[in-house]
Amino acid sequence: MEAHSHNSDPFSRLGDDEAAAGAVPPGDGWQPLVPVPEHAAKLPRSLVDRVAPAGFSFGAIWKYVTAHGERAFFVARYDKPANGVPAGKQIRPFTYCRDQAGQEDWRAKAMPSGRPLYALDKLAARPDAPVLVVEGEKAADAAALLFTDYVVTTSSSGSKAAGKTDWTALRGRKVTIWPDNDAAGLAYAADVAGLLHQADVASVGTVPVPQSWPVGWDLADELPAGVDLSKLTELMALSAQQEPEFGSWENPDLSLLGTGRRPAPGFPVELLNGWGEWVEKRAAACSAPLDYVAISLLASAGAAIGNVRWPMAGANWFEPPLLWCGLVGSPSSGKSPSMDAAFALVHHAEEQMAAGYDDERRDYETKRQTAKATREAWEAEVKASVKAGENPRQMPAEAAIPDMPPRPRVRVADATIEAIAKLASSLPRGLLLVRDELSGWFGAFDKYGGGGADRAFAIEMYGGRAYVVDRVKNAEPIRIPHLSIGILGGVQPDKLADMLSGPDDGLVARMLWAWPEQLPDFSLLRELHSDHKANSAFARLVELPMSADQFGNPEPKHIQLTSEAEDFLEQYARSVAIRAHQATGVMAGALGKARGHVLRLAAVLEYLWWCIQPNDREPDKISADAVLAASGIVDGYFLPMAERVFGDASIPLNDRLAMVLIRRLRDAGGLTFNSRDLRLSKGGPLRDASAMEVACSALVESGVIRPAPDREGGTKGRSSKRFEVNGRLFRKAA
């Protein structure tokens, strides 16, 4: 996996001389392919080193992506050191190209005009966030850590090439420009401001950087003496522009036309390596987004090694690799068929685990009957001893009725806490709890007398710690050495608000969410694809042996991260800690759990990659590639998904009703409507008269509609519920 650098020198100002930037001449016959095809290999490091200018060495590399997170191109910086300090720098762009003969390869060639902005996927994931434009990728990475309320971006190829970037992705956004503190920086800011106005942004402001600050200073440099973050924030505030007044008939506020949700990021299926093709084929067979299949696979694999292999970072940080995953979507979105695709692998593995279970069950029946007969004989002996005035002997061990061995399994569905606890006690490898509707599981915690204890048990299921269940109905407490249970289930969007309104005890923050866009069509599977390879691979996970402690009890084996992997994880944990500190509510909790999710997911990926390669030995370390892939999935997919889920659930009911009404008015296209007729004919959430009244009031306040009453039938009597629709609604939509 290629990772862009977050700790390199600033991007150099090369101007728009492509030859000087190391580009291949445009007439060479090689045409860049954007996005990079999924089948394309990684950018070869050998190519990056081969095109280094004489006297320069590789310094850093940055990845540009599409709005969906697909690779677009790379830019690498090369440093020319002098006395141990970079004294010069040059840039080389790298794109994946195809020549006239159809041959494809990576080339040191620049993408033509229309280049995507840096961090375009993050811009797409946070459509309502203000935008900060800086000069250079390193400054962008640094600014993103300083100003977490903003999405930070830049353009490629230096300060004079802003015009070669497509700025239309910022249409309608509030944008602030932070220039480098020199003449070239101010010129770049002026160019960008003009391009932004052409792109029809909502507002543009430029930060007034004090001229007394060091020449060339940017946000990636150390702060000037006496300057702290509050000063930077103060400068940002000075750039604010006067926003137009919304809500009048002349200038209606049409923000309610949005869904209220951030767009869904695409799942990076290429990071699953050998499993990617299986995921895509299973998703196509289900007519479902591949997200559902991929995440069901991750959750199932995590449970398969839940108490068998634990990733370990540093001297004493280890966690079970199980995951808690919620698939959000309507009843027809394909959640259940997608989970079933992964469960087919689990079922095959469970059948393999239970290969000797029939013999074990017969052995149990023999021991049970033997114990029963022994106990009856002993009881008769006790009676005789008591009658004779003698002390009866202690019950022999053979008279104790043994517990029935459970059938080996990975998955358990809709079980009570007591049933789950008993299974966890007798099946030490770990489990996956499956719920068709997670909201029912969450809601049950607050409905019954044991709700508090059940919620506490649920939270403990995540940590893998020892746990004891004491209930009156149980003669003996249930002792669980490592309570490790993953969760996978579906959630309907209208149930999210209730789920997220519970106690802030970290239960929701532990969830990894998937809410992809629903596919617009349905297609039947025409060709049956064999799952033999996938079944065999997944079964390798349940064949892994457990370790044992000094008393012979089953114990997870700790798999250490490599030193490089620990460095990457530590760096990621520091960056996400800053974001968590500045976030609020349930999103702060999700960010706080992100580093743990990366550690868990790195182990799941490492073992998924291993099991699909039949000749590979079991990993003895968690690699840096696994940590980088895991951090990419968490930061580029699961955290944006959390923002999408939490943001929608937090929309006030009044706004949600207004969103439904404004979309119906736009689709209808008329300039007048009767609210009573509309609610009775269309139904849905606006069928209730009070709901329609709330929606109409919100749109009147926004300047989208205004009352236009008349008298029903042209006579005296009750006013009709007639409204006029602002024609700007349709012009803006067009």
PDB file of C-alpha atoms in Angstrom, residues 543-702:
ATOM      1  CA  GLU A 543      -7.389 -24.483  12.276  1.00  0.00           C
ATOM      2  CA  LEU A 544      -5.000 -22.182  14.158  1.00  0.00           C
ATOM      3  CA  PRO A 545      -4.219 -23.730  17.560  1.00  0.00           C
ATOM      4  CA  MET A 546      -4.740 -21.863  20.817  1.00  0.00           C
ATOM      5  CA  SER A 547      -1.952 -21.397  23.307  1.00  0.00           C
ATOM      6  CA  ALA A 548      -2.260 -22.328  26.980  1.00  0.00           C
ATOM      7  CA  ASP A 549      -1.392 -20.590  30.227  1.00  0.00           C
ATOM      8  CA  GLN A 550       0.639 -22.116  33.088  1.00  0.00           C
ATOM      9  CA  PHE A 551      -2.443 -23.970  34.318  1.00  0.00           C
ATOM     10  CA  GLY A 552      -3.243 -25.471  30.941  1.00  0.00           C
ATOM     11  CA  ASN A 553      -6.172 -23.140  30.249  1.00  0.00           C
ATOM     12  CA  PRO A 554      -6.674 -21.864  26.659  1.00  0.00           C
ATOM     13  CA  GLU A 555      -4.952 -18.535  26.138  1.00  0.00           C
ATOM     14  CA  PRO A 556      -4.559 -16.185  23.130  1.00  0.00           C
ATOM     15  CA  LYS A 557      -1.156 -16.056  21.473  1.00  0.00           C
ATOM     16  CA  HIS A 558       0.150 -12.484  21.179  1.00  0.00           C
ATOM     17  CA  ILE A 559       1.482 -11.494  17.749  1.00  0.00           C
ATOM     18  CA  GLN A 560       3.825  -8.503  17.962  1.00  0.00           C
ATOM     19  CA  LEU A 561       3.828  -5.694  15.428  1.00  0.00           C
ATOM     20  CA  THR A 562       7.074  -5.128  13.586  1.00  0.00           C
ATOM     21  CA  SER A 563       9.081  -2.105  14.684  1.00  0.00           C
ATOM     22  CA  GLU A 564       8.108  -0.243  11.521  1.00  0.00           C
ATOM     23  CA  ALA A 565       4.439  -1.142  12.035  1.00  0.00           C
ATOM     24  CA  GLU A 566       4.606   0.195  15.605  1.00  0.00           C
ATOM     25  CA  ASP A 567       6.072   3.457  14.333  1.00  0.00           C
ATOM     26  CA  PHE A 568       3.204   3.856  11.852  1.00  0.00           C
ATOM     27  CA  LEU A 569       0.603   3.016  14.497  1.00  0.00           C
ATOM     28  CA  GLU A 570       2.139   5.439  16.976  1.00  0.00           C
ATOM     29  CA  GLN A 571       2.150   8.203  14.381  1.00  0.00           C
ATOM     30  CA  TYR A 572      -1.480   7.542  13.495  1.00  0.00           C
ATOM     31  CA  ALA A 573      -2.518   7.408  17.146  1.00  0.00           C
ATOM     32  CA  ARG A 574      -0.975  10.822  17.779  1.00  0.00           C
ATOM     33  CA  SER A 575      -2.702  12.420  14.815  1.00  0.00           C
ATOM     34  CA  VAL A 576      -6.114  10.988  15.675  1.00  0.00           C
ATOM     35  CA  ALA A 577      -5.727  11.979  19.342  1.00  0.00           C
ATOM     36  CA  ILE A 578      -5.617  15.630  18.307  1.00  0.00           C
ATOM     37  CA  ARG A 579      -8.839  15.218  16.341  1.00  0.00           C
ATOM     38  CA  ALA A 580     -10.520  13.349  19.193  1.00  0.00           C
ATOM     39  CA  HIS A 581      -9.580  16.082  21.670  1.00  0.00           C
ATOM     40  CA  GLN A 582     -11.237  18.742  19.510  1.00  0.00           C
ATOM     41  CA  ALA A 583     -14.339  16.694  18.595  1.00  0.00           C
ATOM     42  CA  THR A 584     -17.502  16.424  20.669  1.00  0.00           C
ATOM     43  CA  GLY A 585     -20.240  13.914  21.358  1.00  0.00           C
ATOM     44  CA  VAL A 586     -20.287  10.428  19.929  1.00  0.00           C
ATOM     45  CA  MET A 587     -17.824  11.377  17.175  1.00  0.00           C
ATOM     46  CA  ALA A 588     -15.210  12.104  19.829  1.00  0.00           C
ATOM     47  CA  GLY A 589     -15.738   8.580  21.108  1.00  0.00           C
ATOM     48  CA  ALA A 590     -15.355   7.115  17.620  1.00  0.00           C
ATOM     49  CA  LEU A 591     -12.088   8.995  17.133  1.00  0.00           C
ATOM     50  CA  GLY A 592     -10.909   7.847  20.543  1.00  0.00           C
ATOM     51  CA  LYS A 593     -11.426   4.211  19.511  1.00  0.00           C
ATOM     52  CA  ALA A 594      -9.764   4.658  16.096  1.00  0.00           C
ATOM     53  CA  ARG A 595      -6.263   3.612  17.131  1.00  0.00           C
ATOM     54  CA  GLY A 596      -7.618   0.420  18.707  1.00  0.00           C
ATOM     55  CA  HIS A 597      -9.633  -0.285  15.578  1.00  0.00           C
ATOM     56  CA  VAL A 598      -6.463   0.047  13.512  1.00  0.00           C
ATOM     57  CA  LEU A 599      -4.621  -2.441  15.730  1.00  0.00           C
ATOM     58  CA  ARG A 600      -7.487  -4.956  15.549  1.00  0.00           C
ATOM     59  CA  LEU A 601      -8.050  -4.512  11.841  1.00  0.00           C
ATOM     60  CA  ALA A 602      -4.335  -4.866  11.099  1.00  0.00           C
ATOM     61  CA  ALA A 603      -4.402  -8.354  12.629  1.00  0.00           C
ATOM     62  CA  VAL A 604      -7.551  -9.305  10.706  1.00  0.00           C
ATOM     63  CA  LEU A 605      -6.006  -8.144   7.425  1.00  0.00           C
ATOM     64  CA  GLU A 606      -2.684  -9.867   8.113  1.00  0.00           C
ATOM     65  CA  TYR A 607      -4.425 -13.196   8.681  1.00  0.00           C
ATOM     66  CA  LEU A 608      -6.848 -12.766   5.786  1.00  0.00           C
ATOM     67  CA  TRP A 609      -3.893 -12.099   3.472  1.00  0.00           C
ATOM     68  CA  TRP A 610      -2.136 -15.141   4.912  1.00  0.00           C
ATOM     69  CA  CYS A 611      -4.977 -17.635   4.696  1.00  0.00           C
ATOM     70  CA  ILE A 612      -5.724 -16.917   1.023  1.00  0.00           C
ATOM     71  CA  GLN A 613      -2.122 -17.894   0.150  1.00  0.00           C
ATOM     72  CA  PRO A 614      -2.064 -21.672   0.749  1.00  0.00           C
ATOM     73  CA  ASN A 615       1.724 -22.020   0.759  1.00  0.00           C
ATOM     74  CA  ASP A 616       2.457 -19.209   3.203  1.00  0.00           C
ATOM     75  CA  ARG A 617       3.547 -19.879   6.763  1.00  0.00           C
ATOM     76  CA  GLU A 618       1.543 -18.322   9.570  1.00  0.00           C
ATOM     77  CA  PRO A 619       2.681 -14.745  10.229  1.00  0.00           C
ATOM     78  CA  ASP A 620       4.967 -14.334  13.200  1.00  0.00           C
ATOM     79  CA  LYS A 621       4.598 -10.533  13.106  1.00  0.00           C
ATOM     80  CA  ILE A 622       1.965  -7.958  12.118  1.00  0.00           C
ATOM     81  CA  SER A 623       3.521  -6.110   9.192  1.00  0.00           C
ATOM     82  CA  ALA A 624       3.758  -2.402   8.454  1.00  0.00           C
ATOM     83  CA  ASP A 625       1.685  -3.029   5.304  1.00  0.00           C
ATOM     84  CA  ALA A 626      -1.148  -4.375   7.453  1.00  0.00           C
ATOM     85  CA  VAL A 627      -1.054  -1.360   9.782  1.00  0.00           C
ATOM     86  CA  LEU A 628      -0.971   1.060   6.843  1.00  0.00           C
ATOM     87  CA  ALA A 629      -3.876  -0.724   5.172  1.00  0.00           C
ATOM     88  CA  ALA A 630      -5.846  -0.778   8.424  1.00  0.00           C
ATOM     89  CA  SER A 631      -5.238   2.923   9.084  1.00  0.00           C
ATOM     90  CA  GLY A 632      -6.272   3.673   5.518  1.00  0.00           C
ATOM     91  CA  ILE A 633      -9.550   1.793   5.943  1.00  0.00           C
ATOM     92  CA  VAL A 634     -10.281   3.356   9.334  1.00  0.00           C
ATOM     93  CA  ASP A 635      -9.349   6.914   8.359  1.00  0.00           C
ATOM     94  CA  GLY A 636     -10.591   6.839   4.778  1.00  0.00           C
ATOM     95  CA  TYR A 637     -13.698   4.720   5.233  1.00  0.00           C
ATOM     96  CA  PHE A 638     -14.929   3.962   8.747  1.00  0.00           C
ATOM     97  CA  LEU A 639     -14.459   7.461  10.234  1.00  0.00           C
ATOM     98  CA  PRO A 640     -16.179   9.204   7.285  1.00  0.00           C
ATOM     99  CA  MET A 641     -18.921   6.583   7.604  1.00  0.00           C
ATOM    100  CA  ALA A 642     -19.255   7.432  11.299  1.00  0.00           C
ATOM    101  CA  GLU A 643     -19.694  11.100  10.377  1.00  0.00           C
ATOM    102  CA  ARG A 644     -22.337  10.084   7.840  1.00  0.00           C
ATOM    103  CA  VAL A 645     -24.213   7.947  10.387  1.00  0.00           C
ATOM    104  CA  PHE A 646     -23.921  10.326  13.338  1.00  0.00           C
ATOM    105  CA  GLY A 647     -24.662  13.409  11.256  1.00  0.00           C
ATOM    106  CA  ASP A 648     -27.889  12.023   9.847  1.00  0.00           C
ATOM    107  CA  ALA A 649     -29.069  10.730  13.187  1.00  0.00           C
ATOM    108  CA  SER A 650     -28.484  14.141  14.785  1.00  0.00           C
ATOM    109  CA  ILE A 651     -30.642  16.079  12.299  1.00  0.00           C
ATOM    110  CA  PRO A 652     -33.641  17.545  14.170  1.00  0.00           C
ATOM    111  CA  LEU A 653     -37.004  16.024  13.286  1.00  0.00           C
ATOM    112  CA  ASN A 654     -38.292  19.378  12.003  1.00  0.00           C
ATOM    113  CA  ASP A 655     -35.465  19.603   9.473  1.00  0.00           C
ATOM    114  CA  ARG A 656     -35.938  15.998   8.383  1.00  0.00           C
ATOM    115  CA  LEU A 657     -39.619  16.642   7.663  1.00  0.00           C
ATOM    116  CA  ALA A 658     -38.754  19.830   5.780  1.00  0.00           C
ATOM    117  CA  MET A 659     -36.229  17.894   3.681  1.00  0.00           C
ATOM    118  CA  VAL A 660     -38.936  15.445   2.626  1.00  0.00           C
ATOM    119  CA  LEU A 661     -41.306  18.256   1.647  1.00  0.00           C
ATOM    120  CA  ILE A 662     -38.794  20.353  -0.302  1.00  0.00           C
ATOM    121  CA  ARG A 663     -37.715  17.341  -2.361  1.00  0.00           C
ATOM    122  CA  ARG A 664     -41.339  16.516  -3.172  1.00  0.00           C
ATOM    123  CA  LEU A 665     -41.979  20.088  -4.259  1.00  0.00           C
ATOM    124  CA  ARG A 666     -38.900  20.096  -6.468  1.00  0.00           C
ATOM    125  CA  ASP A 667     -39.887  16.793  -8.061  1.00  0.00           C
ATOM    126  CA  ALA A 668     -43.491  17.963  -8.643  1.00  0.00           C
ATOM    127  CA  GLY A 669     -42.357  21.179 -10.311  1.00  0.00           C
ATOM    128  CA  GLY A 670     -45.509  23.213  -9.623  1.00  0.00           C
ATOM    129  CA  LEU A 671     -45.578  26.802  -8.374  1.00  0.00           C
ATOM    130  CA  THR A 672     -48.480  26.198  -5.978  1.00  0.00           C
ATOM    131  CA  PHE A 673     -49.626  23.300  -3.826  1.00  0.00           C
ATOM    132  CA  ASN A 674     -52.254  22.425  -1.252  1.00  0.00           C
ATOM    133  CA  SER A 675     -50.591  20.923   1.818  1.00  0.00           C
ATOM    134  CA  ARG A 676     -53.679  18.893   2.790  1.00  0.00           C
ATOM    135  CA  ASP A 677     -53.994  17.369  -0.668  1.00  0.00           C
ATOM    136  CA  LEU A 678     -50.271  16.673  -0.817  1.00  0.00           C
ATOM    137  CA  ARG A 679     -50.081  14.876   2.524  1.00  0.00           C
ATOM    138  CA  LEU A 680     -53.118  12.733   1.750  1.00  0.00           C
ATOM    139  CA  SER A 681     -51.952  11.813  -1.750  1.00  0.00           C
ATOM    140  CA  LYS A 682     -48.274  11.177  -1.014  1.00  0.00           C
ATOM    141  CA  GLY A 683     -48.428   9.885   2.553  1.00  0.00           C
ATOM    142  CA  GLY A 684     -45.161   8.857   4.153  1.00  0.00           C
ATOM    143  CA  PRO A 685     -43.769  10.836   7.089  1.00  0.00           C
ATOM    144  CA  LEU A 686     -45.849  13.891   6.079  1.00  0.00           C
ATOM    145  CA  ARG A 687     -49.236  12.143   6.173  1.00  0.00           C
ATOM    146  CA  ASP A 688     -49.841  13.352   9.714  1.00  0.00           C
ATOM    147  CA  ALA A 689     -51.291  16.883   9.674  1.00  0.00           C
ATOM    148  CA  SER A 690     -48.983  18.125  12.431  1.00  0.00           C
ATOM    149  CA  ALA A 691     -45.905  16.797  10.584  1.00  0.00           C
ATOM    150  CA  MET A 692     -46.938  18.614   7.395  1.00  0.00           C
ATOM    151  CA  GLU A 693     -47.519  21.801   9.384  1.00  0.00           C
ATOM    152  CA  VAL A 694     -44.018  21.587  10.867  1.00  0.00           C
ATOM    153  CA  ALA A 695     -42.472  21.044   7.416  1.00  0.00           C
ATOM    154  CA  CYS A 696     -44.379  23.949   5.879  1.00  0.00           C
ATOM    155  CA  SER A 697     -43.379  26.289   8.707  1.00  0.00           C
ATOM    156  CA  ALA A 698     -39.704  25.435   8.189  1.00  0.00           C
ATOM    157  CA  LEU A 699     -39.897  26.102   4.428  1.00  0.00           C
ATOM    158  CA  VAL A 700     -41.768  29.381   4.969  1.00  0.00           C
ATOM    159  CA  GLU A 701     -38.966  30.483   7.300  1.00  0.00           C
ATOM    160  CA  SER A 702     -36.410  29.506   4.631  1.00  0.00           C
TER     161      SER A 702
END
